[in-house]
Amino acid sequence: MEDVVAKYVSQKVSKTRWRPVPATALQPPEVFATGSWDNEENNISIWSVGDFEGLGLSGEYHGEPHLLCDIQHSGDVMDLQFLDQERIVAASSTGTVTIFKHHQNNETLSISRKWEKAHHYNPSYSNASCTGIVCNSPEIFTVGEDGKINLFTAERIDAVRTLDNADSSTLHAVTYLRTTEILTVNSIGQLKIWDFRQQGNEPSQIFSLTGERVPLHCVDRHPNQQHIVATGGQDGVLSIWDVRQGSMPASLLKAHAAEVWEVHFHPSSPDHLFTCSEDGSLWHWDASMDVSGKKSLLHTGGRSSTFLSHTAVNQSIITPWLSNDPAKDRIETTNLISSPTLSINSLDVLRSCLVYGTDAESIYVKKNLFA
């Protein structure tokens, strides 16, 4: 993989996240956060990939990430999400959820808010890992090993709402479906929708893998077509779901030889999707096609309606992710890792930049992703 820069960090990296870039900004993302796991001391770290002073003669980027600041984190970092430009939320294996503030004037990190044991087992009150978080400032949803869902806001000490026994199994990940609805995946192959306008503790919809109930480890929603959802499983399979219809995945795509740890649609080019795995690979799924390819997908009958977004009817967006079987061949897959070794635990993609972290105690940044 060309124009990739690596940085050895002496810690197993569990999470990597780009700091959001303002929509009006022209420059590529430069700052990202990482979290570590399975180390004697774990850290949250903020890194910069600079201002392109490291560009070589051929336009390739050679400057390696440099550490801006870090802070100790109690327990393994199970998830990491930016709340805004200054604050980042971390989920811990101890069950605690912490908001850290990045002080950019003197490059330090401090604790802004902490919810101790946001996840725990009853009645023993023993630690249950907080496995996933999703933020839309000031809201923070958390899920955990205890099957609990919490809704916090950055300003309040107490949870706004808690669904104590939301799931009887471990919840592994969470993301937004819409402003008031979230999606969760669990250890028995289920995808659930929760509507927080409703008062009950029950999901509004449940979707399941058929056959063996393979644990689902990660979930992401298509940024433009909210009914399209991707999940990654313990068996290495990428599942695409249409939450408007049916209760099973629309497509099952064999991806990896081991667990899929994260799946991400590209936020502004969602015909591109990325997955990383325990098997040491990172796949780029490219479903973008030329015009002639797209025309061939416009069937006159059958499942043609699944190509059209009900959230953008006047745009008539065609999606390759829900296409019939022959069109699956149009999804090109590329392993971005030339010589896979240890697990790739996390990735994040923003504009033309990719960052990922590994059990080989390294972080990698690739610029010019679509070059």
XYZ file of C-alpha atoms in Angstrom:
371
model
C 0.000 0.000 0.000
C 1.703 3.180 -1.210
C 1.923 6.438 0.728
C 1.262 4.710 4.023
C 3.142 5.974 7.042
C 3.564 3.790 10.116
C 4.331 4.662 13.705
C 5.413 2.132 16.320
C 3.696 3.132 19.576
C 4.739 0.353 22.039
C 1.093 -0.386 22.874
C -1.562 -2.581 21.322
C -3.992 -0.172 19.657
C -7.689 -0.957 20.106
C -9.279 2.152 18.557
C -8.403 4.874 16.024
C -10.653 7.859 15.234
C -10.185 10.978 13.098
C -11.151 14.256 14.704
C -14.130 15.590 12.708
C -13.323 18.158 10.041
C -15.677 21.147 9.656
C -17.796 20.748 6.525
C -16.448 24.017 5.126
C -12.780 23.084 5.661
C -10.820 22.305 2.528
C -7.810 20.661 4.124
C -7.737 16.910 4.843
C -8.041 15.610 8.410
C -4.829 15.965 10.398
C -5.612 14.980 13.989
C -6.731 11.594 15.254
C -7.143 9.831 18.598
C -6.148 6.312 19.606
C -6.944 4.069 22.540
C -4.962 1.072 23.726
C -5.770 -2.300 25.251
C -4.105 -5.299 26.912
C -1.208 -3.226 28.228
C -0.001 -2.719 31.787
C -1.088 0.888 31.447
C -3.547 1.972 28.771
C -3.736 5.432 27.236
C -5.881 7.758 25.198
C -3.540 9.562 22.787
C -3.971 12.457 20.346
C -1.809 12.452 17.217
C -1.183 14.774 14.299
C -0.113 13.932 10.779
C 1.012 17.472 10.219
C 0.607 19.995 7.493
C 2.044 18.111 4.524
C 5.542 19.418 5.071
C 6.469 15.774 4.687
C 5.378 15.641 1.047
C 7.981 14.082 -1.203
C 8.804 15.124 -4.766
C 6.198 12.755 -6.166
C 3.493 14.146 -3.900
C 3.659 11.201 -1.503
C 3.362 11.895 2.178
C 6.325 10.797 4.310
C 5.754 12.517 7.640
C 4.920 10.035 10.373
C 2.251 10.714 13.000
C 3.574 12.633 15.996
C 2.139 12.523 19.490
C 0.456 15.736 20.672
C -0.588 14.484 24.130
C -1.854 11.460 26.011
C -3.534 10.537 29.278
C -3.793 7.330 31.240
C -7.013 5.333 30.874
C -8.232 2.822 33.436
C -8.956 -0.506 31.702
C -8.908 -1.428 28.036
C -10.282 1.183 25.628
C -13.271 -0.645 24.121
C -14.570 2.245 22.013
C -13.691 5.839 21.261
C -15.803 8.599 19.670
C -15.331 12.331 19.216
C -18.193 14.290 20.776
C -16.993 17.505 19.119
C -13.709 19.181 18.125
C -12.441 19.239 21.703
C -14.056 16.324 23.529
C -13.693 12.592 23.058
C -15.667 9.826 24.779
C -14.023 6.549 25.813
C -15.620 3.233 26.795
C -13.721 1.075 29.281
C -13.551 -2.638 30.029
C -14.185 -1.583 33.640
C -17.687 -0.408 32.626
C -16.806 3.271 33.053
C -17.510 5.918 30.397
C -15.265 9.008 30.360
C -15.289 12.291 28.446
C -11.788 13.656 27.886
C -11.150 17.239 26.833
C -8.298 18.067 24.457
C -6.868 21.490 25.359
C -5.389 22.532 22.059
C -3.727 25.702 23.398
C -1.253 23.723 25.529
C -1.730 20.198 24.073
C -2.990 18.421 27.188
C -5.854 16.045 27.920
C -8.025 16.188 31.030
C -11.083 14.352 32.331
C -14.204 16.419 31.754
C -16.845 13.939 32.984
C -16.822 10.339 34.182
C -19.646 7.853 34.701
C -18.185 5.135 36.929
C -19.528 1.634 36.339
C -22.056 2.835 33.779
C -22.162 -0.884 32.977
C -22.139 -3.533 35.716
C -23.725 -6.822 36.665
C -26.536 -6.921 39.217
C -26.731 -7.571 42.112
C -22.986 -8.069 42.612
C -22.152 -4.679 41.050
C -19.128 -6.317 39.461
C -17.598 -4.751 36.362
C -19.236 -5.295 32.985
C -17.355 -3.994 29.973
C -18.760 -0.988 28.115
C -18.419 -2.291 24.572
C -19.721 0.512 22.371
C -20.636 4.195 22.250
C -22.181 6.536 19.718
C -22.372 10.324 20.082
C -24.399 13.164 18.672
C -23.513 16.091 20.911
C -24.636 16.454 23.618
C -26.099 12.903 23.549
C -24.044 9.774 24.238
C -25.482 6.252 23.947
C -23.528 3.391 25.532
C -23.981 -0.395 25.352
C -22.300 -3.149 27.321
C -21.577 -6.721 28.191
C -24.414 -6.466 30.735
C -27.007 -6.010 27.961
C -27.734 -2.494 29.177
C -28.264 0.660 27.092
C -27.564 4.079 28.652
C -28.345 7.538 27.343
C -26.126 10.257 28.806
C -25.682 13.918 27.998
C -22.359 15.655 28.462
C -23.821 18.164 30.944
C -25.637 15.775 33.305
C -24.149 13.668 36.086
C -26.911 11.055 35.954
C -28.060 9.029 32.978
C -30.995 10.592 31.121
C -32.363 7.093 30.561
C -31.263 3.507 31.153
C -32.675 0.317 29.664
C -31.440 -2.103 32.331
C -32.208 -5.404 30.684
C -32.380 -4.264 27.087
C -30.722 -7.477 25.910
C -30.227 -10.844 27.583
C -26.912 -11.282 25.754
C -23.812 -9.125 25.312
C -24.297 -5.990 23.232
C -21.199 -5.479 21.079
C -21.765 -2.218 19.195
C -24.197 0.644 18.654
C -24.826 3.300 16.007
C -27.535 5.808 15.089
C -30.276 4.864 12.659
C -32.030 8.224 12.912
C -31.984 11.053 15.454
C -34.139 9.233 17.982
C -33.372 5.640 16.965
C -30.293 3.508 17.545
C -29.132 0.141 16.207
C -27.392 -2.482 18.344
C -25.761 -5.825 17.517
C -25.316 -8.669 19.974
C -23.567 -11.959 20.657
C -26.382 -14.103 19.222
C -26.481 -12.658 15.711
C -29.241 -10.108 16.232
C -29.564 -6.535 14.955
C -32.115 -4.473 16.915
C -33.669 -1.041 16.471
C -34.526 0.993 19.583
C -36.763 4.053 19.398
C -36.092 6.387 22.315
C -39.337 8.267 21.727
C -41.069 5.176 23.105
C -41.286 4.618 26.846
C -40.919 0.824 26.884
C -37.789 -1.298 27.241
C -38.417 -3.335 24.099
C -36.789 -2.905 20.680
C -39.060 -1.631 17.913
C -37.619 -4.185 15.449
C -35.434 -7.297 15.621
C -33.428 -8.763 12.728
C -31.508 -12.028 12.917
C -28.951 -14.077 11.093
C -30.422 -17.424 10.054
C -28.818 -20.750 10.888
C -26.015 -20.489 13.400
C -26.377 -17.445 15.626
C -22.928 -16.048 14.928
C -21.988 -13.100 17.171
C -22.061 -9.722 15.421
C -19.179 -7.452 16.487
C -19.734 -4.198 14.602
C -22.373 -2.150 12.814
C -22.536 0.926 10.582
C -25.356 2.694 8.773
C -25.177 4.054 5.226
C -24.752 7.848 5.617
C -27.312 8.782 2.925
C -29.689 5.814 2.818
C -30.585 5.104 6.392
C -32.281 1.794 5.682
C -28.991 0.217 4.574
C -26.953 -1.234 7.434
C -23.698 -3.211 7.427
C -22.563 -5.598 10.173
C -19.452 -7.697 10.680
C -19.497 -11.109 12.319
C -17.288 -13.464 14.276
C -17.152 -15.735 11.220
C -15.587 -13.029 9.025
C -18.795 -12.387 7.079
C -19.974 -8.894 6.075
C -23.787 -8.700 6.202
C -25.831 -5.999 4.458
C -29.342 -5.422 5.824
C -32.344 -3.497 4.517
C -34.202 -2.514 7.680
C -37.334 -1.556 5.715
C -38.140 -5.156 4.868
C -37.591 -8.713 5.991
C -35.892 -9.843 9.164
C -32.760 -11.344 7.598
C -29.715 -9.860 5.829
C -30.176 -8.803 2.202
C -26.613 -9.951 1.376
C -23.923 -12.069 3.021
C -20.428 -11.357 1.704
C -17.531 -13.550 2.759
C -14.813 -11.165 3.780
C -12.310 -12.334 6.329
C -10.908 -15.535 7.809
C -11.625 -14.397 11.394
C -13.657 -11.835 13.344
C -14.625 -8.568 11.645
C -13.821 -5.969 14.299
C -15.072 -2.851 12.525
C -17.077 -1.875 9.456
C -17.340 1.687 8.120
C -19.105 3.176 5.132
C -17.076 6.064 3.759
C -18.953 9.092 5.207
C -19.008 11.098 1.951
C -18.472 8.335 -0.661
C -20.670 5.535 0.687
C -20.220 3.317 -2.376
C -16.942 2.549 -0.590
C -16.896 0.472 2.569
C -14.031 -0.703 4.788
C -13.658 -3.677 7.140
C -10.794 -4.825 9.378
C -10.238 -8.152 11.048
C -8.490 -10.355 13.555
C -6.902 -12.061 10.525
C -4.674 -9.001 9.931
C -6.439 -7.804 6.786
C -8.198 -4.548 5.944
C -10.600 -4.740 3.015
C -11.736 -1.908 0.794
C -15.117 -2.787 -0.776
C -15.603 -0.641 -3.871
C -19.148 -0.695 -5.228
C -18.802 2.474 -7.303
C -19.315 1.805 -11.011
C -19.240 3.583 -14.309
C -22.493 4.791 -15.858
C -22.906 1.726 -18.055
C -22.567 -0.482 -14.986
C -25.227 1.466 -13.140
C -27.636 1.280 -16.069
C -27.435 -2.494 -16.029
C -28.740 -2.460 -12.452
C -31.959 -0.699 -13.378
C -34.187 -3.749 -13.700
C -37.759 -3.180 -14.776
C -39.278 -5.593 -12.302
C -38.556 -7.833 -9.378
C -36.582 -6.059 -6.684
C -35.920 -2.799 -8.520
C -37.535 -0.873 -5.672
C -34.695 -1.853 -3.351
C -32.379 0.368 -5.354
C -34.321 3.504 -4.532
C -33.969 5.360 -1.273
C -37.263 6.219 0.400
C -35.433 9.013 2.226
C -34.355 10.663 -1.025
C -37.099 9.854 -3.491
C -36.464 12.870 -5.683
C -32.787 11.933 -5.967
C -33.521 8.362 -7.074
C -30.276 7.118 -5.600
C -29.229 3.719 -6.861
C -27.484 1.552 -4.314
C -25.275 -1.374 -5.260
C -25.321 -2.707 -1.700
C -28.807 -4.201 -2.031
C -28.399 -5.429 -5.593
C -29.326 -8.841 -6.963
C -26.676 -11.548 -6.966
C -25.144 -10.930 -10.422
C -24.274 -7.381 -9.409
C -22.321 -8.562 -6.382
C -19.539 -9.279 -8.852
C -19.398 -5.536 -9.439
C -18.191 -4.963 -5.885
C -14.423 -4.929 -6.129
C -12.548 -5.945 -3.000
C -8.951 -5.043 -2.256
C -6.921 -6.036 0.787
C -5.038 -2.862 1.703
C -2.508 -4.808 3.794
C 0.269 -6.378 1.734
C 1.550 -8.762 4.413
C -1.055 -9.383 7.140
C 0.297 -10.257 10.586
C -1.517 -9.513 13.830
C -5.086 -8.294 14.295
C -6.197 -4.954 12.849
C -8.534 -3.817 15.606
C -9.826 -0.502 14.344
C -10.009 1.797 11.346
C -11.463 5.159 10.517
C -11.875 6.849 7.172
C -12.498 10.536 6.456
C -12.238 12.260 3.073
C -9.227 10.667 1.366
C -7.528 9.564 4.582
C -7.476 6.207 6.379
C -6.087 5.498 9.855
C -5.876 2.056 11.467
C -4.408 0.465 14.581
C -3.088 -3.029 15.272
C -2.015 -5.570 17.864
C 1.468 -5.175 16.356
C 1.648 -1.981 18.483
C 1.537 0.276 15.441
C -0.690 2.903 13.891
C -0.843 3.525 10.157
C -2.092 6.466 8.106
C -2.843 6.296 4.386
C -3.477 9.531 2.535
C -4.787 9.697 -1.053
C -7.043 6.726 -0.438
C -8.715 6.954 -3.835
C -5.627 7.938 -5.824
